[in-house]
Every structure is written in structure tokens, then in C-alpha cells.
CSV table of C-alpha atoms and ligand atoms in Angstrom, one decimal:
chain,number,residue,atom,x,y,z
A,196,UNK,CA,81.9,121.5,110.0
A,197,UNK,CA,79.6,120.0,107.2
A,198,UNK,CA,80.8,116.5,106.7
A,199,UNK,CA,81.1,116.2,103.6
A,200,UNK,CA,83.4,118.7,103.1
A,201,UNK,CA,85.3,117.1,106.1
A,202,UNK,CA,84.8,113.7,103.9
A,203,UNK,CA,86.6,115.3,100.4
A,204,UNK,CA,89.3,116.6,102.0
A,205,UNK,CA,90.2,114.0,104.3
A,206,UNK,CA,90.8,112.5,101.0
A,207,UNK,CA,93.0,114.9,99.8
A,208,UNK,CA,94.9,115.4,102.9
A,209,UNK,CA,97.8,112.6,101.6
A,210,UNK,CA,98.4,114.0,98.5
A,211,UNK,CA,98.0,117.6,99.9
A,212,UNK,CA,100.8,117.0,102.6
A,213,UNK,CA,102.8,115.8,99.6
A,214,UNK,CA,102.6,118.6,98.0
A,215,UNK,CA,100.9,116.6,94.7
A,216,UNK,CA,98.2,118.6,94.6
A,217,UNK,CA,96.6,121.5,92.0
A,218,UNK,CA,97.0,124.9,92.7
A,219,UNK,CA,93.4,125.1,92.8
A,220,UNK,CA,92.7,121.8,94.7
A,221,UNK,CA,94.8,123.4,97.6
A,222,UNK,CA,93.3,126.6,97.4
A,223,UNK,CA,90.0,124.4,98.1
A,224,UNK,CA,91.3,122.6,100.8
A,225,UNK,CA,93.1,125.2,102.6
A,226,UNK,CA,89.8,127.0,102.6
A,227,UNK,CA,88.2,124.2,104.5
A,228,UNK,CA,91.4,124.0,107.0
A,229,UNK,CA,90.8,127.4,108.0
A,230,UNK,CA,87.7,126.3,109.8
A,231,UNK,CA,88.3,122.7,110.6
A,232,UNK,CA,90.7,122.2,113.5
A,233,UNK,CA,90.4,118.2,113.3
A,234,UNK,CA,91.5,118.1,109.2
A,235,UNK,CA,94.0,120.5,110.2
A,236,UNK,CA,95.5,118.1,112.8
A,237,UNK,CA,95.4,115.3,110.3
A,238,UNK,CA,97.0,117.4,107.5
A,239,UNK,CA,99.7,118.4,109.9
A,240,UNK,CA,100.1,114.4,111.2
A,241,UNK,CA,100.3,113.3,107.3
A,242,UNK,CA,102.7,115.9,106.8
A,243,UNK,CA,104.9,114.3,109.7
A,244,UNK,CA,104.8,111.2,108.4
A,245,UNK,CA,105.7,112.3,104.7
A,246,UNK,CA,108.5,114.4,106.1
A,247,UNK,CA,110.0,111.0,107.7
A,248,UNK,CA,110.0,109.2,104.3
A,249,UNK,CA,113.0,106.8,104.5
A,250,UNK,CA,115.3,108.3,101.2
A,251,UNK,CA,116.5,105.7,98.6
A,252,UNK,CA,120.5,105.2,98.7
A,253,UNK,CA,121.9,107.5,96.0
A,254,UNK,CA,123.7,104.9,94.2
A,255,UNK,CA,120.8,102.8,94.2
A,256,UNK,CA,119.4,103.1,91.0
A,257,UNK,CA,122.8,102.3,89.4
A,258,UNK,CA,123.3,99.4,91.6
A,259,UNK,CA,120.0,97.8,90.0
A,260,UNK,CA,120.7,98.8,86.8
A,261,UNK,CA,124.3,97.4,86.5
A,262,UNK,CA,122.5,93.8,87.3
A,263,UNK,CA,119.6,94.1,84.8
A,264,UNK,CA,122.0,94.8,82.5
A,265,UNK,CA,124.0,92.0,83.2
A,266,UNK,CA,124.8,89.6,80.6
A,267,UNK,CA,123.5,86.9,83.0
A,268,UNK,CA,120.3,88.7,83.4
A,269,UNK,CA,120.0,89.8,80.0
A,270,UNK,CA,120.0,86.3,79.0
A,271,UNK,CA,117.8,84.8,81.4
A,272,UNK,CA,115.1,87.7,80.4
A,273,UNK,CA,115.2,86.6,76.7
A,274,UNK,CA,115.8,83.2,77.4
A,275,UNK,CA,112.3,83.7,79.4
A,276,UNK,CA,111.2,85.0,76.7
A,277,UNK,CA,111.4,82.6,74.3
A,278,UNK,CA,110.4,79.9,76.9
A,279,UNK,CA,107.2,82.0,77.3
A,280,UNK,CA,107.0,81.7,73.7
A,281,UNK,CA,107.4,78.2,73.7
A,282,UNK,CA,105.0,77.5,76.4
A,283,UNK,CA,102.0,79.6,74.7
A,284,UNK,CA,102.8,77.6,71.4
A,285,UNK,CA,102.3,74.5,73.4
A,286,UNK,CA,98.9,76.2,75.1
A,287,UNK,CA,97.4,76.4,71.6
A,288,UNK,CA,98.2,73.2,70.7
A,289,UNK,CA,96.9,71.4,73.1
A,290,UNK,CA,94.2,73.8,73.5
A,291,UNK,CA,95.3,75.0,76.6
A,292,UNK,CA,94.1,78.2,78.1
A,293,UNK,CA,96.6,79.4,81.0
A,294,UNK,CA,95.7,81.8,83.3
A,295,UNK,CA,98.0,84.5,82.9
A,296,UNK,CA,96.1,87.3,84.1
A,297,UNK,CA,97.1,90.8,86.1
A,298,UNK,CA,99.2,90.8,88.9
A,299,UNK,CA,101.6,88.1,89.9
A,300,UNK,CA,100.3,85.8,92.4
A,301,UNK,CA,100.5,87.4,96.2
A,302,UNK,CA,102.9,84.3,97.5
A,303,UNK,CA,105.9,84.4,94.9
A,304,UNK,CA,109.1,82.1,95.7
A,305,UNK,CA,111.2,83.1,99.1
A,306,UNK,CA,114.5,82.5,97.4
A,307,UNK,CA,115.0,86.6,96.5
A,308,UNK,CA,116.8,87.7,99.6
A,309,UNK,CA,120.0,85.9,99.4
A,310,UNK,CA,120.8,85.5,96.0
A,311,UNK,CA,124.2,86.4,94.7
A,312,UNK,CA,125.5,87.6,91.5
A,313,UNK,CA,126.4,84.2,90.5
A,314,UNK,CA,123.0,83.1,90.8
A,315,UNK,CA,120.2,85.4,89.4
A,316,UNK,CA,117.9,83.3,88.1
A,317,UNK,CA,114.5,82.8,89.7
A,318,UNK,CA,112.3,79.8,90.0
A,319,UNK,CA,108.8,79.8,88.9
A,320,UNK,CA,106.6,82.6,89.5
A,321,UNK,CA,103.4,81.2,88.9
A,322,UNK,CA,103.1,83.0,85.6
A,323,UNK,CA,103.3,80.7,83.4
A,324,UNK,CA,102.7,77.4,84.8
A,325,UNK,CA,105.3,74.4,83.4
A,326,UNK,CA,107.5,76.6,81.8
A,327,UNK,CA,110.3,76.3,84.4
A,328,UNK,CA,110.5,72.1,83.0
A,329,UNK,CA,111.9,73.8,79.7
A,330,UNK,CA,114.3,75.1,81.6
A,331,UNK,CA,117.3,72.1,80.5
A,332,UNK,CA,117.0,72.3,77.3
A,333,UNK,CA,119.5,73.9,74.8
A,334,UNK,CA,119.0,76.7,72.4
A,335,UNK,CA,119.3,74.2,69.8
A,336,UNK,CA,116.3,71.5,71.1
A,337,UNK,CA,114.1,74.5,72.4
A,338,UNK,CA,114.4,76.2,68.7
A,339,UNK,CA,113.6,71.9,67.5
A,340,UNK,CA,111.0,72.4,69.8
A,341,UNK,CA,109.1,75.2,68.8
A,342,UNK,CA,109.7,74.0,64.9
A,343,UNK,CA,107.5,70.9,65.7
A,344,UNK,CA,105.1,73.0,67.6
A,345,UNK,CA,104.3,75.4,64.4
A,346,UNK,CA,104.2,72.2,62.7
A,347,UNK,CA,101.7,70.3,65.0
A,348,UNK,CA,99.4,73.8,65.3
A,349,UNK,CA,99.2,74.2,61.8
A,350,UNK,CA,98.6,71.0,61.1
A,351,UNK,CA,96.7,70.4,63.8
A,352,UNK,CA,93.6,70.0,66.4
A,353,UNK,CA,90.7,71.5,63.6
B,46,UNK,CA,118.3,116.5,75.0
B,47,UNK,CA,120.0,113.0,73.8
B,48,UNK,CA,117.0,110.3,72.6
B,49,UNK,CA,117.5,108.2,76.1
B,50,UNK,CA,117.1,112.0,77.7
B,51,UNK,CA,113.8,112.7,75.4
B,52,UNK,CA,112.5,109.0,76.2
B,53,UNK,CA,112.8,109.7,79.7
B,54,UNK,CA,110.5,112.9,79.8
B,55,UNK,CA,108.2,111.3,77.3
B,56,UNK,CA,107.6,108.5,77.6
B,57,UNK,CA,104.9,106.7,79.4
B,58,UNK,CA,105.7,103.6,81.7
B,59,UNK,CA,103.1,101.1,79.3
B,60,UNK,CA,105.7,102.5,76.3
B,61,UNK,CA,108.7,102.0,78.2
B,62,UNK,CA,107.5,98.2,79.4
B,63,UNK,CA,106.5,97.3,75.6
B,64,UNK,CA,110.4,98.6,74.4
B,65,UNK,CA,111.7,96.3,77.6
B,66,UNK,CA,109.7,93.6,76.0
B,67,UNK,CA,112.0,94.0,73.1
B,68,UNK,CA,115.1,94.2,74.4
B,69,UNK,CA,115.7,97.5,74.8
B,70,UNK,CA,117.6,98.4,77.6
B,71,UNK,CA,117.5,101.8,78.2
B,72,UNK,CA,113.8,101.5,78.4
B,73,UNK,CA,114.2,99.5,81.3
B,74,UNK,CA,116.9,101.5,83.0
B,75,UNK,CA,114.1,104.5,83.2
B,76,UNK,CA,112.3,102.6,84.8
B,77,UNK,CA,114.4,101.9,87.2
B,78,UNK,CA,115.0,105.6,87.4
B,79,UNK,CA,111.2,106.2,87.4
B,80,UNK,CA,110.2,103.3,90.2
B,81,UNK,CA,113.2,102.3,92.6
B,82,UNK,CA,112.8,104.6,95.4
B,83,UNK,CA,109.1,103.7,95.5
B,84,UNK,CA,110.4,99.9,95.4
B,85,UNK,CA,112.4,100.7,97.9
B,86,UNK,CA,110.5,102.0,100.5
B,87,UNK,CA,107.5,99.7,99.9
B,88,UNK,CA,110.4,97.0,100.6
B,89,UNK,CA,111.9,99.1,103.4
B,90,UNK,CA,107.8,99.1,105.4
B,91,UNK,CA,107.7,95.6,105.1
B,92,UNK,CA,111.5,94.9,106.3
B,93,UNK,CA,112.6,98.0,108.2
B,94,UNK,CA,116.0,97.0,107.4
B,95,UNK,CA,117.9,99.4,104.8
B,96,UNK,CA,120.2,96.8,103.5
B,97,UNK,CA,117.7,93.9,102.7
B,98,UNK,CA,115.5,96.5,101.1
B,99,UNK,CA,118.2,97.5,98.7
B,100,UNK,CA,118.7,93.5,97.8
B,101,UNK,CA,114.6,93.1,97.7
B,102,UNK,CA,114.7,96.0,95.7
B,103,UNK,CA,117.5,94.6,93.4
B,104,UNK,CA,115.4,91.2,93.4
B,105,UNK,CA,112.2,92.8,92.3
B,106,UNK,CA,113.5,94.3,89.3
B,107,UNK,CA,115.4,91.1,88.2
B,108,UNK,CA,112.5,89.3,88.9
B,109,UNK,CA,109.8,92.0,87.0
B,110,UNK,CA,111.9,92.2,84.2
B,111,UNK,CA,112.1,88.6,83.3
B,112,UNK,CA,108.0,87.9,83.7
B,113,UNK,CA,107.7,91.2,81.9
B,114,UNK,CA,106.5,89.1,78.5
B,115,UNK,CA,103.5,88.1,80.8
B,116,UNK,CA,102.6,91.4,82.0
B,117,UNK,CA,99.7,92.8,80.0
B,118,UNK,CA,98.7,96.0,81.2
B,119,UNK,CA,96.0,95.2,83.4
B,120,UNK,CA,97.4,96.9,86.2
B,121,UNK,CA,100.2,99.6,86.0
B,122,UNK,CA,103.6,98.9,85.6
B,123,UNK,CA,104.1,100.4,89.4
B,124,UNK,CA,101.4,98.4,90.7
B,125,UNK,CA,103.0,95.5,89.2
B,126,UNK,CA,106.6,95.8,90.6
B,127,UNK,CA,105.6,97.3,93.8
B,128,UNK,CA,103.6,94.1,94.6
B,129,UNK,CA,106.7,92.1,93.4
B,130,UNK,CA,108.4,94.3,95.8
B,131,UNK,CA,106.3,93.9,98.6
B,132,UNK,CA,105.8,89.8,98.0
B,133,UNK,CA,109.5,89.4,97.9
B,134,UNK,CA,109.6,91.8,101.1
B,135,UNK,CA,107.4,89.5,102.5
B,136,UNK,CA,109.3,86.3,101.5
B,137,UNK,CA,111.8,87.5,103.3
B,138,UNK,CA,110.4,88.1,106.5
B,139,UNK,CA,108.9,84.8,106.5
B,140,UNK,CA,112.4,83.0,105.7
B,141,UNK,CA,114.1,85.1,108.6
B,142,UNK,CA,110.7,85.2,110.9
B,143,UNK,CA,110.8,88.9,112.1
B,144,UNK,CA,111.6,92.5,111.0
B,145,UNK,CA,114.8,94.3,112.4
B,146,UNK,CA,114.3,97.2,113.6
B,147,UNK,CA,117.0,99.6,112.1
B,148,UNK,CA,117.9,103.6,112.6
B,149,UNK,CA,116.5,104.3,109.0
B,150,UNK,CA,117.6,107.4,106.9
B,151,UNK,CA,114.6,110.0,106.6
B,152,UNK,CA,114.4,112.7,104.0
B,153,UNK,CA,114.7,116.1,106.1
B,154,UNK,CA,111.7,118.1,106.3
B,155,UNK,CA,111.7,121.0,103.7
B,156,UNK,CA,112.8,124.2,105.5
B,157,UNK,CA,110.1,127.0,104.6
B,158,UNK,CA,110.9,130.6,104.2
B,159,UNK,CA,108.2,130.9,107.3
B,160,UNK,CA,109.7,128.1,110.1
B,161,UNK,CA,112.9,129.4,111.3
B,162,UNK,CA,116.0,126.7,111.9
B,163,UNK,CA,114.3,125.8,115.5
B,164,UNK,CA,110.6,124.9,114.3
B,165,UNK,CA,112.2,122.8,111.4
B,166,UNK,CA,114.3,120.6,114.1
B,167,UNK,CA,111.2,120.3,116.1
B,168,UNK,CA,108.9,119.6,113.1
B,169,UNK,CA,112.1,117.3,112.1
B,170,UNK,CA,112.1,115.4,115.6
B,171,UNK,CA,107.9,114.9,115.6
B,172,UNK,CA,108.3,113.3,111.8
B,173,UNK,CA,110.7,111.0,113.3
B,174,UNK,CA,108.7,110.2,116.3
B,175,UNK,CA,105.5,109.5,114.1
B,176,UNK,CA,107.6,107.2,112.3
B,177,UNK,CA,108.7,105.1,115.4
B,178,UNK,CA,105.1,105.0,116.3
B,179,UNK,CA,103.9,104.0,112.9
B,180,UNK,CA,106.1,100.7,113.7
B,181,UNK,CA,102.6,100.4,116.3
B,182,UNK,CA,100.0,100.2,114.2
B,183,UNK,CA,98.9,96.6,112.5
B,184,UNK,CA,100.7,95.8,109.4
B,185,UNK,CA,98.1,96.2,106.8
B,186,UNK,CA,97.0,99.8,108.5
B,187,UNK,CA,100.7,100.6,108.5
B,188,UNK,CA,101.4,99.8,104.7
B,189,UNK,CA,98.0,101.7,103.8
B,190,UNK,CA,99.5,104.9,105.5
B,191,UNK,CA,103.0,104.6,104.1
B,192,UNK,CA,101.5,103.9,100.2
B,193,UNK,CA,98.8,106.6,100.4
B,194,UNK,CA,101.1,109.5,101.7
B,195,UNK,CA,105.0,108.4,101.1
B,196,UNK,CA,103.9,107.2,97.5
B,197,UNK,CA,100.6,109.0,96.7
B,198,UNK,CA,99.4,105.4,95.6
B,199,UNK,CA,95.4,105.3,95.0
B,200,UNK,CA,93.1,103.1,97.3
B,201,UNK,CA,92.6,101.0,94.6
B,202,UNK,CA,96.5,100.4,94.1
B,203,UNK,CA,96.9,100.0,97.6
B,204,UNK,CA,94.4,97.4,97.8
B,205,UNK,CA,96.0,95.2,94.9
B,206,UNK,CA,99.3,95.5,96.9
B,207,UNK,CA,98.5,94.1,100.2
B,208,UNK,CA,95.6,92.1,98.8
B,209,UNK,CA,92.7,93.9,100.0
B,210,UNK,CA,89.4,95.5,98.2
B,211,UNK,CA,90.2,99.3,97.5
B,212,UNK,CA,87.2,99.7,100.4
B,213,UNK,CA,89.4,97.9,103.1
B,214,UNK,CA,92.4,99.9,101.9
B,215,UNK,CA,90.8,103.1,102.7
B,216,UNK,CA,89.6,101.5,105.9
B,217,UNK,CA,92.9,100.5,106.7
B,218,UNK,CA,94.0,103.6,106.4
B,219,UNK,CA,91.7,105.6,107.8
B,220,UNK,CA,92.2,103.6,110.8
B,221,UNK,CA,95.9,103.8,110.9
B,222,UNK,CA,95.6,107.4,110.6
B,223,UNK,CA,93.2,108.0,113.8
B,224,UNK,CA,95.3,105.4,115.6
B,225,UNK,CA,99.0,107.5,115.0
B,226,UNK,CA,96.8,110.3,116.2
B,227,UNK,CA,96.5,108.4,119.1
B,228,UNK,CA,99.9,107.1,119.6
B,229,UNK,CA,101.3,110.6,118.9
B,230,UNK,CA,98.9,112.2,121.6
C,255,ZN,ZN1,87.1,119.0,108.2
């Protein structure tokens, strides 16, 4: 069997067992399957391990959205947000550039597994270095905060 | 259709995360809808344990959610919380040092109109098999498998999730592929 051909559809073959493909890709494919014993074995081995997906628990989905709604969470996020806010205002007045780049950094804090309701919040991810020491203040100083940041950017480091 | 209805179908997940951004709720809850099974296997592969992957699961989206103001597109959304998913996975394992290995619920093969009630149990009993065996192969050739075909994730995708080059990631899977064939010889 000419290798390429053995080469495209191998690539195929996960996508194809999932049934993701275009009429017209499988068409394609299936051609090739005809004739090719060993992409036919690994088309019918991907299709064993797709059929043996573990299922997500019905309720799931509810579960997780019951707890990003909560209130608790809800403020943490915007709290975050804020404190993001904050952080970048500091950045530019200091001149700062913080890597916030892509993807979250591979090792992220341990502490997910056990938390409880009670206790949603997460530690620092890494995303925005410092921002977790803003963490203690009040509404009032962070809003006092970021008032004499706009002041001390605008009037600032020329 | 109501509008939370009509965002669902429209909507794209880059759209969705910028409403989030804002507040908006509802955006967030479809993507839940759109990404928690995939965040829930990808935890599931690391952890084999149903019930931590439902908490990772939980803990991935909390987590996503409230870094979402530094997430800036470079990757896609599902890139993003799946690595979330898999690094908190993977925080786990390291706090309680080794995977438990649980009778996990599997989606029944589709019964065709051409594979009577027998042939579907066997093909049924072989998908289960190739799962046990899967527990075999190296970690990082296991995960490639499970992304590529459970999730349809790219190469390049699969790569950013276990930290490889999208060139080992198809290696890793390539390899993990001829070695089930092995194991399931
Ligand atoms: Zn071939």
C-alpha cells in the first residue's frame, strides 16, 4: 500500500472512528481501507477505544454551574478582576512588563482537590505575579488604591 | 429559541469568554455546557477516579473562570481549561501519590443497523478491554491516545496540554497506538 496514502489516513483514523469526519473525507478513507488491512486494524482499535469513552455524570454540568454561580465565586471572579486591574495599573507605573502570556503555567497550586464550598478561593496561579498580596485589602482601600495609581500614571514616569 | 438558547448555537467560545469577562453569567454556564465532559475525562485519564474527576472538574472551572481577565486568546478557550484541568488532575496525584484504579462508566458502543445484539456485546467487551490495557501504556502516550480520539483534540493542542511540541504529541501517540495493538494482541 503506497505510504503516503497509509500516512493521510492514519491521520484521519481518530477523528474517522469518531465519527467527526466529512462525508467526503470518509468516502476517501474508506477507499483506502478497502485495501489496507493494517489501517483497517488501527481504525477498528481507535474505534474500541472511542467506544469505551468514560461518560460525564448527567448532573454534572449543573453541579459546576451552581458553584460558578455562586455568590462566593461570583465575587472572588470580579474581585479578581479588579485586583487584575489594580495590579496592571501598578505595572504601568512602575514600568513594569509582566508576563502574562498563553496558557497558565504547567505546575498550578495543589490545593484544588479538597476544597469545600466554604472555601473556593484559589491561591496564586502564576498569572499575575503579586496580585494575591492585594488580597487584604478592603473595597474601600483597593478603590483608594487605584485613585492614587491613575494619579501617579498620569502624572507620572515621562 | 429564548436569547440564552440562540447564544448557545451561535456563539463562538472567544465570544462567550469576552461576555464572562463582563459578568455575564450565562455566557459562562455554556461553557460549561460546551466543555465539561471534555474536562472531565481529560481529569478522569489523569486520575482514573470518577469522583475526584468531578471535584477537579468543578476546581478547573472555578479556577478558569477567575484568571479569565488574563486569558487573551492565544490558545483556545478549550486548550486553556483543559490544561487547567489536567494540571489540577495532576496536583492531585502528586498530593495523594498514585492513581486509583476505579470500575469507570463507558459510553455503550452505538448499536448499528448491521451488528446484531451479540457483535455489539462483543465489540462492547473489546472496547472495555482496550481501555484496561490503555492503563499500560506510559502516561504521556496514554493521554495523547485519549485527547486525539475521545476529544478529537489536534496534535498541536495535545502538545500544549501535556507539555510537549505538537511533533512529540504525534509521536506519543503514534506510539501508544502501535503499543495497545500490542497489548490487545
Ligand atoms: Zn494504509
Amino acid at each position: 500500500m503506497n505510504r503516503t496514502t497509509c500516512e493521510w489516513t492514519r491521520e484521519l483514523i481518530p477523528d474517522h472512528a469518531a465519527g467527526r469526519l466529512a462525508d467526503d473525507e470518509i468516502a476517501l478513507a474508506d477507499l483506502h481501507f478497502e485495501n489496507c488491512d493494517e489501517c483497517r486494524d488501527e481504525l477498528d482499535l481507535a474505534y474500541l477505544v472511542f467506544s469505551s469513552r468514560a461518560v460525564e455524570p448527567e448532573d454534572l454540568a449543573d453541579k459546576i454551574k451552581a458553584v460558578v454561580h455562586s455568590p462566593t465565586v461570583n465575587n472572588r471572579r470580579r474581585w479578581w478582576g479588579l485586583t487584575a486591574a489594580a495590579v496592571a495599573s501598578l505595572a504601568i507605573g512602575f514600568n513594569v512588563i509582566l508576563d502574562r502570556s498563553g496558557l497558565p503555567d504547567v505546575p498550578l497550586v495543589e490545593s484544588g482537590f479538597e476544597l469545600e464550598s466554604e472555601n473556593l478561593w484559589l491561591t496564586d496561579d502564576g498569572l499575575i505575579a503579586g496580585a494575591p498580596m492585594l488580597e487584604g485589602l478592603s473595597d474601600e482601600a483597593l478603590a483608594q488604591l487605584l485613585d492614587e495609581l491613575m494619579v501617579g500614571t498620569s502624572g507620572g514616569a515621562a | 429559541m429564548s436569547d440564552d438558547e440562540w447564544s448557545e448555537v451561535i456563539l463562538s467560545d472567544e465570544e462567550l469568554v469576552e461576555r464572562g469577562k463582563t459578568g455575564d453569567d450565562s455566557a459562562l454556564g455554556i461553557l460549561v455546557n460546551r466543555h465539561h465532559g471534555a474536562v472531565y475525562r481529560v481529569a478522569l485519564s489523569i486520575l482514573s477516579d470518577e469522583s475526584a474527576a468531578q471535584d477537579v472538574a468543578q476546581d478547573a472551572f472555578i479556577k478558569g473562570f477567575q484568571a479569565m481577565v488574563g486569558f487573551r486568546g492565544e490558545a483556545s478557550f478549550r486548550t486553556w481549561i483543559l490544561t487547567i484541568a489536567a494540571n489540577e488532575a495532576r496536583g492531585v496525584i502528586r498530593r495523594i501519590g498514585r492513581r486509583k484504579e476505579t470500575a469507570i462508566d463507558l459510553a455503550a458502543p452505538v448499536q448499528s443497523e448491521d451488528k446484531g445484539p451479540d457483535e455489539t456485546a462483543v465489540i462492547a467487551s473489546e472496547a472495555a478491554r482496550a481501555r484496561r490495557m490503555m492503563e499500560q501504556l506510559p502516561e504521556k502516550q496514554r493521554l495523547s491516545v485519549v485527547f486525539r480520539i475521545d476529544e478529537g483534540l489536534s496534535f498541536k493542542e495535545v502538545g500544549e496540554i501535556i507539555g510537549s511540541s505538537e511533533g512529540a504529541a504525534r509521536v506519543n501517540y503514534f506510539h501508544g497506538i502501535r503499543r495497545l495493538r500490542e497489548l490487545m494482541e
